[in-house]
mmCIF file of C-alpha atoms in Angstrom:
data_model
loop_
_atom_site.group_PDB
_atom_site.id
_atom_site.type_symbol
_atom_site.label_atom_id
_atom_site.label_comp_id
_atom_site.label_asym_id
_atom_site.label_seq_id
_atom_site.Cartn_x
_atom_site.Cartn_y
_atom_site.Cartn_z
ATOM 1 C CA MET H 1 165.673 48.795 249.517
ATOM 2 C CA LYS H 2 161.920 48.377 249.834
ATOM 3 C CA LEU H 3 162.208 44.944 248.269
ATOM 4 C CA PHE H 4 164.971 44.021 250.660
ATOM 5 C CA GLY H 5 162.971 45.291 253.637
ATOM 6 C CA HIS H 6 159.862 43.369 252.557
ATOM 7 C CA THR H 7 161.892 40.181 252.148
ATOM 8 C CA SER H 8 163.458 40.652 255.547
ATOM 9 C CA ARG H 9 160.052 41.069 257.215
ATOM 10 C CA ARG H 10 158.754 37.976 255.386
ATOM 11 C CA PHE H 11 161.811 36.010 256.539
ATOM 12 C CA THR H 12 161.258 37.188 260.118
ATOM 13 C CA ALA H 13 157.616 36.144 260.006
ATOM 14 C CA THR H 14 158.521 32.769 258.564
ATOM 15 C CA ALA H 15 161.151 32.208 261.212
ATOM 16 C CA PHE H 16 158.637 33.184 263.907
ATOM 17 C CA LEU H 17 156.089 30.666 262.589
ATOM 18 C CA LEU H 18 158.775 27.997 262.462
ATOM 19 C CA ILE H 19 159.723 28.644 266.067
ATOM 20 C CA ILE H 20 156.073 28.501 267.144
ATOM 21 C CA SER H 21 155.644 25.207 265.285
ATOM 22 C CA LEU H 22 158.680 23.702 266.958
ATOM 23 C CA VAL H 23 157.428 24.794 270.371
ATOM 24 C CA MET H 24 154.038 23.209 269.670
ATOM 25 C CA VAL H 25 155.665 19.962 268.550
ATOM 26 C CA ALA H 26 157.843 19.914 271.641
ATOM 27 C CA CYS H 27 154.821 20.443 273.875
ATOM 28 C CA GLY H 28 152.864 17.790 272.048
ATOM 29 C CA SER H 29 155.634 15.286 272.526
ATOM 30 C CA ALA H 30 155.410 15.392 276.303
ATOM 31 C CA ASN H 31 154.582 11.808 277.378
ATOM 32 C CA ASN H 32 150.971 11.580 278.401
ATOM 33 C CA GLY H 33 150.866 7.847 277.889
ATOM 34 C CA SER H 34 152.834 7.716 274.660
ATOM 35 C CA THR H 35 156.332 6.285 274.336
ATOM 36 C CA THR H 36 157.998 9.493 273.139
ATOM 37 C CA THR H 37 159.189 12.293 275.406
ATOM 38 C CA SER H 38 160.645 15.692 274.654
ATOM 39 C CA SER H 39 163.903 14.641 276.333
ATOM 40 C CA ASN H 40 163.753 11.205 274.734
ATOM 41 C CA ALA H 41 164.601 9.644 278.116
ATOM 42 C CA PRO H 42 162.957 6.195 278.256
ATOM 43 C CA GLY H 43 159.752 6.420 280.287
ATOM 44 C CA LYS H 44 160.101 10.060 281.270
ATOM 45 C CA GLY H 45 156.677 11.647 281.689
ATOM 46 C CA CYS H 46 154.996 8.240 281.408
ATOM 47 C CA LYS H 47 151.649 7.722 283.130
ATOM 48 C CA LYS H 48 150.519 4.515 281.404
ATOM 49 C CA ILE H 49 152.090 1.470 283.039
ATOM 50 C CA GLY H 50 151.715 -2.083 281.762
ATOM 51 C CA VAL H 51 151.864 -4.764 284.467
ATOM 52 C CA LEU H 52 152.299 -8.313 283.157
ATOM 53 C CA LEU H 53 152.221 -11.198 285.660
ATOM 54 C CA PRO H 54 152.953 -14.830 284.816
ATOM 55 C CA GLU H 55 150.163 -17.126 286.026
ATOM 56 C CA THR H 56 147.572 -17.948 288.676
ATOM 57 C CA ALA H 57 147.379 -21.744 288.600
ATOM 58 C CA THR H 58 150.366 -22.705 290.746
ATOM 59 C CA SER H 59 150.667 -19.794 293.191
ATOM 60 C CA ALA H 60 147.908 -17.654 294.641
ATOM 61 C CA ARG H 61 150.299 -14.761 295.191
ATOM 62 C CA TRP H 62 150.168 -13.194 291.728
ATOM 63 C CA ASP H 63 146.492 -12.234 291.676
ATOM 64 C CA SER H 64 145.772 -12.095 295.404
ATOM 65 C CA ASP H 65 148.891 -10.236 296.556
ATOM 66 C CA ASP H 66 151.050 -8.743 293.803
ATOM 67 C CA ARG H 67 148.299 -7.425 291.549
ATOM 68 C CA PRO H 68 146.387 -5.405 294.174
ATOM 69 C CA GLU H 69 149.597 -4.049 295.681
ATOM 70 C CA LEU H 70 150.921 -2.871 292.307
ATOM 71 C CA GLU H 71 147.580 -1.413 291.251
ATOM 72 C CA LYS H 72 147.418 0.482 294.553
ATOM 73 C CA LEU H 73 151.019 1.603 294.968
ATOM 74 C CA ILE H 74 151.971 2.710 291.449
ATOM 75 C CA PRO H 75 149.301 5.480 291.369
ATOM 76 C CA GLN H 76 150.136 6.284 294.986
ATOM 77 C CA TYR H 77 153.775 7.023 294.149
ATOM 78 C CA LEU H 78 152.958 8.429 290.704
ATOM 79 C CA PRO H 79 149.692 10.389 290.927
ATOM 80 C CA GLY H 80 147.651 10.154 287.743
ATOM 81 C CA ALA H 81 149.222 6.865 286.685
ATOM 82 C CA HIS H 82 147.036 4.266 285.010
ATOM 83 C CA VAL H 83 147.873 0.544 285.319
ATOM 84 C CA ASP H 84 147.020 -1.900 282.537
ATOM 85 C CA TYR H 85 147.053 -5.406 284.027
ATOM 86 C CA ALA H 86 147.324 -8.742 282.228
ATOM 87 C CA ASN H 87 148.172 -12.290 283.302
ATOM 88 C CA ALA H 88 149.805 -14.821 280.969
ATOM 89 C CA GLN H 89 148.322 -17.882 282.709
ATOM 90 C CA GLY H 90 151.608 -19.729 282.361
ATOM 91 C CA ASN H 91 152.051 -19.152 278.618
ATOM 92 C CA ALA H 92 155.117 -17.210 277.434
ATOM 93 C CA ASP H 93 153.605 -16.613 273.978
ATOM 94 C CA THR H 94 150.480 -15.152 275.588
ATOM 95 C CA GLN H 95 152.666 -12.835 277.654
ATOM 96 C CA GLN H 96 154.485 -11.730 274.505
ATOM 97 C CA SER H 97 151.159 -10.883 272.870
ATOM 98 C CA GLN H 98 150.012 -9.016 275.972
ATOM 99 C CA ALA H 99 153.207 -6.957 275.982
ATOM 100 C CA GLU H 100 152.786 -6.111 272.298
ATOM 101 C CA ALA H 101 149.191 -5.049 272.969
ATOM 102 C CA ASP H 102 150.363 -2.786 275.806
ATOM 103 C CA LEU H 103 153.004 -1.197 273.595
ATOM 104 C CA ALA H 104 150.482 -0.661 270.806
ATOM 105 C CA ASN H 105 148.140 0.904 273.363
ATOM 106 C CA GLY H 106 150.744 3.468 274.397
ATOM 107 C CA ASP H 107 151.999 1.960 277.645
ATOM 108 C CA CYS H 108 155.383 3.544 278.191
ATOM 109 C CA ILE H 109 156.797 1.607 281.168
ATOM 110 C CA LEU H 110 156.374 -2.166 281.477
ATOM 111 C CA VAL H 111 156.552 -4.170 284.705
ATOM 112 C CA VAL H 112 157.020 -7.832 283.794
ATOM 113 C CA ALA H 113 157.112 -10.937 285.967
ATOM 114 C CA ALA H 114 158.267 -13.277 283.232
ATOM 115 C CA SER H 115 156.468 -16.484 282.376
ATOM 116 C CA ASP H 116 159.752 -17.559 280.770
ATOM 117 C CA SER H 117 162.903 -15.688 281.781
ATOM 118 C CA VAL H 118 164.619 -16.299 278.431
ATOM 119 C CA LYS H 119 161.694 -15.795 276.051
ATOM 120 C CA ALA H 120 160.734 -12.571 277.824
ATOM 121 C CA ALA H 121 163.930 -11.007 276.451
ATOM 122 C CA GLN H 122 161.940 -10.449 273.255
ATOM 123 C CA ILE H 123 159.514 -8.279 275.227
ATOM 124 C CA VAL H 124 162.429 -6.169 276.446
ATOM 125 C CA SER H 125 163.829 -5.895 272.917
ATOM 126 C CA GLU H 126 160.534 -4.777 271.383
ATOM 127 C CA ALA H 127 159.970 -2.310 274.211
ATOM 128 C CA ALA H 128 163.446 -0.842 273.737
ATOM 129 C CA GLN H 129 162.646 -0.172 270.081
ATOM 130 C CA LYS H 130 159.828 2.081 271.306
ATOM 131 C CA ASN H 131 161.957 3.717 274.010
ATOM 132 C CA VAL H 132 159.986 1.899 276.720
ATOM 133 C CA PRO H 133 161.925 0.722 279.805
ATOM 134 C CA VAL H 134 161.133 -2.703 281.282
ATOM 135 C CA ILE H 135 161.311 -3.483 284.992
ATOM 136 C CA ALA H 136 161.663 -7.206 285.711
ATOM 137 C CA TYR H 137 159.386 -7.935 288.649
ATOM 138 C CA ASP H 138 160.304 -10.839 290.961
ATOM 139 C CA ARG H 139 161.855 -12.871 288.107
ATOM 140 C CA LEU H 140 164.977 -11.746 286.270
ATOM 141 C CA ILE H 141 164.657 -11.455 282.486
ATOM 142 C CA GLN H 142 167.737 -12.558 280.570
ATOM 143 C CA SER H 143 168.265 -9.361 278.587
ATOM 144 C CA SER H 144 171.089 -6.834 278.689
ATOM 145 C CA LYS H 145 168.530 -4.159 277.718
ATOM 146 C CA LEU H 146 166.552 -4.647 280.925
ATOM 147 C CA ALA H 147 166.204 -1.356 282.834
ATOM 148 C CA TYR H 148 165.704 -2.589 286.419
ATOM 149 C CA TYR H 149 165.098 -5.715 288.475
ATOM 150 C CA VAL H 150 162.992 -5.705 291.655
ATOM 151 C CA SER H 151 162.818 -8.920 293.651
ATOM 152 C CA PHE H 152 164.083 -10.678 296.740
ATOM 153 C CA ASP H 153 167.511 -12.134 297.341
ATOM 154 C CA ASN H 154 166.495 -15.428 295.773
ATOM 155 C CA VAL H 155 169.740 -17.250 296.478
ATOM 156 C CA LYS H 156 169.029 -16.361 300.113
ATOM 157 C CA VAL H 157 165.530 -17.873 299.784
ATOM 158 C CA GLY H 158 167.089 -21.208 298.835
ATOM 159 C CA GLN H 159 169.677 -20.886 301.575
ATOM 160 C CA LEU H 160 166.915 -20.408 304.153
ATOM 161 C CA GLN H 161 165.173 -23.547 302.887
ATOM 162 C CA GLY H 162 168.402 -25.530 302.904
ATOM 163 C CA GLN H 163 169.420 -24.224 306.313
ATOM 164 C CA TYR H 164 166.109 -25.274 307.810
ATOM 165 C CA ILE H 165 166.763 -28.808 306.604
ATOM 166 C CA ALA H 166 170.342 -28.683 307.905
ATOM 167 C CA SER H 167 169.112 -27.543 311.306
ATOM 168 C CA HIS H 168 166.286 -30.086 311.665
ATOM 169 C CA TYR H 169 167.028 -33.182 309.543
ATOM 170 C CA LYS H 170 168.400 -35.204 312.471
ATOM 171 C CA SER H 171 164.898 -35.404 313.932
ATOM 172 C CA TYR H 172 163.696 -37.199 310.793
ATOM 173 C CA VAL H 173 166.533 -39.526 309.752
ATOM 174 C CA SER H 174 168.123 -42.701 311.082
ATOM 175 C CA PRO H 175 170.756 -45.095 309.689
ATOM 176 C CA GLY H 176 169.607 -46.300 306.276
ATOM 177 C CA HIS H 177 166.685 -43.868 306.368
ATOM 178 C CA ASN H 178 168.169 -40.529 305.330
ATOM 179 C CA ASN H 179 166.810 -40.042 301.828
ATOM 180 C CA LEU H 180 166.340 -36.592 300.351
ATOM 181 C CA VAL H 181 163.988 -35.680 297.500
ATOM 182 C CA MET H 182 164.342 -32.336 295.716
ATOM 183 C CA ILE H 183 161.298 -31.059 293.825
ATOM 184 C CA ASN H 184 162.354 -27.789 292.279
ATOM 185 C CA GLY H 185 160.526 -25.037 290.413
ATOM 186 C CA ALA H 186 160.399 -24.428 286.673
ATOM 187 C CA GLN H 187 163.772 -24.409 284.950
ATOM 188 C CA THR H 188 162.493 -21.585 282.710
ATOM 189 C CA ASP H 189 162.133 -19.371 285.789
ATOM 190 C CA ASN H 190 165.477 -17.862 286.769
ATOM 191 C CA ASN H 191 164.298 -17.706 290.388
ATOM 192 C CA ALA H 192 164.016 -21.494 290.503
ATOM 193 C CA LEU H 193 167.670 -21.734 289.497
ATOM 194 C CA LEU H 194 168.626 -19.276 292.235
ATOM 195 C CA PHE H 195 166.567 -21.117 294.864
ATOM 196 C CA TYR H 196 168.313 -24.333 293.860
ATOM 197 C CA GLN H 197 171.714 -22.650 293.980
ATOM 198 C CA GLY H 198 171.051 -21.394 297.487
ATOM 199 C CA ALA H 199 169.584 -24.654 298.776
ATOM 200 C CA THR H 200 172.346 -26.861 297.394
ATOM 201 C CA SER H 201 175.037 -24.564 298.795
ATOM 202 C CA VAL H 202 173.813 -25.738 302.214
ATOM 203 C CA LEU H 203 172.697 -29.281 301.361
ATOM 204 C CA ASN H 204 175.632 -30.468 299.249
ATOM 205 C CA PRO H 205 178.028 -30.733 302.214
ATOM 206 C CA LEU H 206 175.465 -32.951 303.985
ATOM 207 C CA ILE H 207 175.023 -35.048 300.851
ATOM 208 C CA ASN H 208 178.772 -35.332 300.283
ATOM 209 C CA SER H 209 179.334 -36.403 303.883
ATOM 210 C CA GLY H 210 176.636 -39.084 303.658
ATOM 211 C CA ALA H 211 174.439 -37.458 306.280
ATOM 212 C CA LEU H 212 171.776 -37.194 303.577
ATOM 213 C CA LYS H 213 171.337 -39.314 300.456
ATOM 214 C CA LYS H 214 169.795 -37.525 297.494
ATOM 215 C CA VAL H 215 167.553 -40.013 295.681
ATOM 216 C CA TYR H 216 165.514 -37.662 293.497
ATOM 217 C CA ASP H 217 166.176 -34.230 291.996
ATOM 218 C CA GLN H 218 163.834 -32.757 289.390
ATOM 219 C CA TYR H 219 162.756 -29.373 288.013
ATOM 220 C CA THR H 220 158.980 -29.057 287.641
ATOM 221 C CA PRO H 221 157.696 -27.480 284.392
ATOM 222 C CA ASN H 222 155.566 -24.372 285.024
ATOM 223 C CA TRP H 223 155.709 -24.994 288.774
ATOM 224 C CA ASP H 224 152.771 -27.301 288.111
ATOM 225 C CA ASN H 225 151.248 -28.618 291.345
ATOM 226 C CA PRO H 226 149.794 -31.895 289.952
ATOM 227 C CA THR H 227 153.160 -32.613 288.301
ATOM 228 C CA ALA H 228 154.887 -32.150 291.665
ATOM 229 C CA GLU H 229 152.483 -34.676 293.175
ATOM 230 C CA ASN H 230 153.316 -37.164 290.416
ATOM 231 C CA GLU H 231 157.011 -36.568 291.021
ATOM 232 C CA MET H 232 156.633 -37.301 294.724
ATOM 233 C CA GLU H 233 154.581 -40.415 294.019
ATOM 234 C CA GLY H 234 157.312 -41.628 291.676
ATOM 235 C CA ALA H 235 160.036 -40.967 294.243
ATOM 236 C CA LEU H 236 158.065 -42.814 296.929
ATOM 237 C CA THR H 237 157.476 -45.795 294.675
ATOM 238 C CA ALA H 238 161.092 -45.961 293.514
ATOM 239 C CA ASN H 239 162.339 -45.893 297.099
ATOM 240 C CA LYS H 240 159.624 -48.069 298.666
ATOM 241 C CA ASN H 241 158.352 -45.073 300.660
ATOM 242 C CA ASN H 242 161.779 -44.629 302.257
ATOM 243 C CA ILE H 243 161.821 -40.822 302.107
ATOM 244 C CA GLN H 244 162.644 -38.597 305.089
ATOM 245 C CA ILE H 245 163.304 -35.141 303.631
ATOM 246 C CA ALA H 246 161.402 -33.372 300.833
ATOM 247 C CA TYR H 247 162.909 -30.113 299.660
ATOM 248 C CA VAL H 248 159.973 -28.530 297.808
ATOM 249 C CA ALA H 249 160.494 -25.141 296.197
ATOM 250 C CA ASN H 250 157.138 -23.510 297.001
ATOM 251 C CA ASP H 251 153.934 -23.911 298.996
ATOM 252 C CA GLY H 252 151.734 -24.782 296.030
ATOM 253 C CA MET H 253 153.831 -27.815 295.144
ATOM 254 C CA ALA H 254 154.332 -28.639 298.821
ATOM 255 C CA GLY H 255 150.562 -29.019 299.148
ATOM 256 C CA THR H 256 150.424 -31.702 296.464
ATOM 257 C CA VAL H 257 153.591 -33.379 297.774
ATOM 258 C CA ILE H 258 151.825 -33.596 301.138
ATOM 259 C CA ALA H 259 148.829 -35.163 299.388
ATOM 260 C CA ALA H 260 151.152 -37.868 298.035
ATOM 261 C CA LEU H 261 152.573 -38.392 301.530
ATOM 262 C CA LYS H 262 149.092 -38.636 303.037
ATOM 263 C CA ALA H 263 148.269 -41.431 300.617
ATOM 264 C CA VAL H 264 150.987 -43.567 302.237
ATOM 265 C CA GLN H 265 150.494 -42.240 305.803
ATOM 266 C CA LEU H 266 153.777 -40.339 305.839
ATOM 267 C CA ASN H 267 152.488 -36.791 306.255
ATOM 268 C CA GLY H 268 154.062 -35.192 309.304
ATOM 269 C CA LYS H 269 156.812 -37.810 309.285
ATOM 270 C CA VAL H 270 158.723 -36.262 306.365
ATOM 271 C CA LEU H 271 160.360 -32.836 306.633
ATOM 272 C CA VAL H 272 158.712 -30.771 303.877
ATOM 273 C CA THR H 273 159.842 -27.263 302.931
ATOM 274 C CA GLY H 274 157.986 -24.574 301.014
ATOM 275 C CA GLN H 275 158.089 -20.919 300.020
ATOM 276 C CA ASP H 276 155.760 -17.925 299.477
ATOM 277 C CA ALA H 277 154.059 -18.009 302.903
ATOM 278 C CA THR H 278 150.617 -18.691 301.448
ATOM 279 C CA VAL H 279 147.506 -19.238 303.560
ATOM 280 C CA ALA H 280 147.505 -22.902 302.558
ATOM 281 C CA GLY H 281 151.186 -23.211 303.466
ATOM 282 C CA ILE H 282 150.643 -21.691 306.911
ATOM 283 C CA GLN H 283 147.717 -24.041 307.521
ATOM 284 C CA GLU H 284 149.858 -27.047 306.548
ATOM 285 C CA ILE H 285 152.519 -25.855 309.006
ATOM 286 C CA LEU H 286 149.979 -25.601 311.817
ATOM 287 C CA GLU H 287 148.692 -29.090 310.979
ATOM 288 C CA GLY H 288 152.258 -30.429 311.146
ATOM 289 C CA ASN H 289 152.446 -31.523 307.496
ATOM 290 C CA GLN H 290 154.824 -28.821 306.256
ATOM 291 C CA MET H 291 157.667 -27.647 308.443
ATOM 292 C CA MET H 292 158.579 -24.251 307.001
ATOM 293 C CA THR H 293 157.955 -21.667 304.326
ATOM 294 C CA VAL H 294 159.687 -18.459 303.289
ATOM 295 C CA GLU H 295 157.951 -15.124 303.594
ATOM 296 C CA LYS H 296 158.558 -12.680 300.790
ATOM 297 C CA ASN H 297 156.631 -9.577 301.756
ATOM 298 C CA TYR H 298 155.004 -8.639 298.452
ATOM 299 C CA ALA H 299 154.229 -5.141 299.696
ATOM 300 C CA LEU H 300 157.975 -4.453 299.870
ATOM 301 C CA GLU H 301 158.498 -5.758 296.341
ATOM 302 C CA ALA H 302 155.557 -3.775 294.963
ATOM 303 C CA THR H 303 156.664 -0.648 296.823
ATOM 304 C CA GLY H 304 160.160 -0.839 295.348
ATOM 305 C CA THR H 305 158.651 -1.251 291.898
ATOM 306 C CA ALA H 306 156.309 1.702 292.366
ATOM 307 C CA GLU H 307 159.216 3.860 293.523
ATOM 308 C CA ILE H 308 161.256 2.934 290.450
ATOM 309 C CA VAL H 309 158.295 3.606 288.132
ATOM 310 C CA ALA H 310 157.753 7.022 289.714
ATOM 311 C CA ALA H 311 161.449 7.942 289.494
ATOM 312 C CA ILE H 312 161.606 6.965 285.814
ATOM 313 C CA SER H 313 158.495 8.970 284.995
ATOM 314 C CA LYS H 314 159.686 12.026 286.924
ATOM 315 C CA GLY H 315 163.194 11.819 285.471
ATOM 316 C CA GLU H 316 164.700 11.426 288.927
ATOM 317 C CA SER H 317 167.765 9.488 289.996
ATOM 318 C CA THR H 318 167.192 5.921 291.217
ATOM 319 C CA ALA H 319 170.558 5.708 292.993
ATOM 320 C CA SER H 320 169.009 5.969 296.459
ATOM 321 C CA LEU H 321 166.582 3.158 295.600
ATOM 322 C CA THR H 322 169.058 0.608 294.249
ATOM 323 C CA ASN H 323 171.964 1.652 296.514
ATOM 324 C CA GLY H 324 174.406 0.371 293.931
ATOM 325 C CA ALA H 325 172.969 -3.164 293.881
ATOM 326 C CA THR H 326 173.064 -5.015 290.568
ATOM 327 C CA THR H 327 172.116 -8.466 289.326
ATOM 328 C CA LYS H 328 173.930 -10.120 286.440
ATOM 329 C CA THR H 329 172.078 -11.676 283.537
ATOM 330 C CA SER H 330 173.351 -14.809 281.801
ATOM 331 C CA THR H 331 175.260 -12.534 279.406
ATOM 332 C CA GLY H 332 176.991 -10.762 282.275
ATOM 333 C CA ALA H 333 175.033 -7.522 282.040
ATOM 334 C CA ALA H 334 174.707 -5.829 285.437
ATOM 335 C CA ILE H 335 171.085 -4.755 285.967
ATOM 336 C CA PRO H 336 170.358 -2.116 288.655
ATOM 337 C CA SER H 337 168.364 -3.938 291.310
ATOM 338 C CA ILE H 338 166.276 -3.691 294.442
ATOM 339 C CA LEU H 339 166.560 -6.948 296.397
ATOM 340 C CA GLU H 340 164.410 -7.344 299.507
ATOM 341 C CA THR H 341 165.187 -9.740 302.371
ATOM 342 C CA PRO H 342 163.244 -13.033 302.762
ATOM 343 C CA VAL H 343 162.317 -14.500 306.172
ATOM 344 C CA THR H 344 161.966 -18.099 307.398
ATOM 345 C CA ILE H 345 158.515 -18.910 308.779
ATOM 346 C CA ASP H 346 157.637 -22.011 310.800
ATOM 347 C CA LYS H 347 155.310 -22.942 313.667
ATOM 348 C CA SER H 348 157.280 -20.741 316.081
ATOM 349 C CA ASN H 349 156.771 -17.423 314.256
ATOM 350 C CA PHE H 350 153.891 -18.022 311.832
ATOM 351 C CA GLN H 351 152.013 -15.018 313.216
ATOM 352 C CA GLN H 352 154.538 -12.735 311.500
ATOM 353 C CA VAL H 353 152.623 -13.209 308.243
ATOM 354 C CA VAL H 354 149.641 -11.501 309.902
ATOM 355 C CA THR H 355 151.783 -8.754 311.421
ATOM 356 C CA ASP H 356 153.310 -8.087 308.000
ATOM 357 C CA GLY H 357 149.893 -7.920 306.348
ATOM 358 C CA LEU H 358 150.193 -10.955 304.078
ATOM 359 C CA MET H 359 146.977 -12.446 305.450
ATOM 360 C CA THR H 360 144.485 -12.197 308.304
ATOM 361 C CA VAL H 361 143.817 -14.423 311.298
ATOM 362 C CA ALA H 362 140.411 -15.187 309.784
ATOM 363 C CA GLN H 363 142.038 -16.440 306.584
ATOM 364 C CA ILE H 364 144.371 -18.728 308.519
ATOM 365 C CA CYS H 365 141.529 -20.090 310.632
ATOM 366 C CA ASN H 366 139.094 -20.611 307.768
ATOM 367 C CA GLY H 367 138.838 -24.381 307.280
ATOM 368 C CA LEU H 368 141.682 -25.128 309.695
ATOM 369 C CA PRO H 369 140.850 -28.030 312.054
ATOM 370 C CA ALA H 370 140.411 -26.838 315.625
ATOM 371 C CA ASN H 371 142.707 -29.636 316.792
ATOM 372 C CA ALA H 372 145.604 -28.685 314.516
ATOM 373 C CA PRO H 373 148.618 -29.646 316.640
ATOM 374 C CA TYR H 374 150.480 -26.341 316.348
ATOM 375 C CA LEU H 375 147.491 -24.007 316.518
ATOM 376 C CA PRO H 376 147.819 -21.879 319.679
ATOM 377 C CA ALA H 377 144.927 -22.242 322.091
ATOM 378 C CA GLY H 378 142.283 -19.619 321.514
ATOM 379 C CA TYR H 379 143.884 -18.333 318.321
ATOM 380 C CA CYS H 380 140.850 -19.127 316.170
ATOM 381 C CA LYS H 381 137.964 -17.725 318.201
#
């Protein structure tokens, strides 16, 4: 009996040590920047966030607007969060390497504005292997494993651009002079495809009726501004400068398209669209060279992303954030989404970009000619 009693006490002690060990392991697995959590829920407990943006060369927004907003808002909504930032500078392979570095460094939620919407699926796949959720920021990633998508209604962006042309083209065309050029974004960016879808849904009826004649239609690799200028120069040459409407997908490319128009004294005489509501775009509008842009309030996009990051980390429901909205990938996967509303900006309401905090009056006025035709009197004091 003594032997039995001794064995029983030894078993009890062993079991106690085992329980203590399991408790310590469970506590140690709480996610303080690692990719493993006690509940094994992707991203739960995460405080290390990798933010990967696509480039800086063709649009000022990524470094001047999105980056500071994300770096400010993510820790605001998730106290104690640390943001690791990297920019791919237009190279999908660089972005892949940056994502792998973040994962190796223990980042446990990734926010990715894809340099290439298809290639970035590999980032999502590698993250999933480490139980790391990926939020596609602004640009949809073509992966069924994507956790969330936060952007604007990008078909609506294109519709706003197309509708502006539909509402104003008659002031620029005449019989035999109704030619339309379309200079689109990068075909590797899913947003560019959505902008085009939205724009053509409005423009195709005008083209089919003969009200407009489409003479040029080209996607622009990497949204490259100099390439857009070359495209416009080619379209002007091919049509002996007989161009009245230039659908241009964003402000950066619109600026170089305007440069091509200036070279043949057609700036202000051709209806030019844009998007992103950049300082340069607003200045071109006030000078009468660009007729419209589309405001996408980056603070709204960054806020939605920060809210999703915080909910994932805290293990909270995101239902009230997405409100049931989804976006389908090319494979048909429905990705829970937050889609903000874009706004048309032209000479009549340009001051909204200041009201919404995208830029200051001083930024608009810096370098803007005092005699800009659509600059309100006394605006630049």
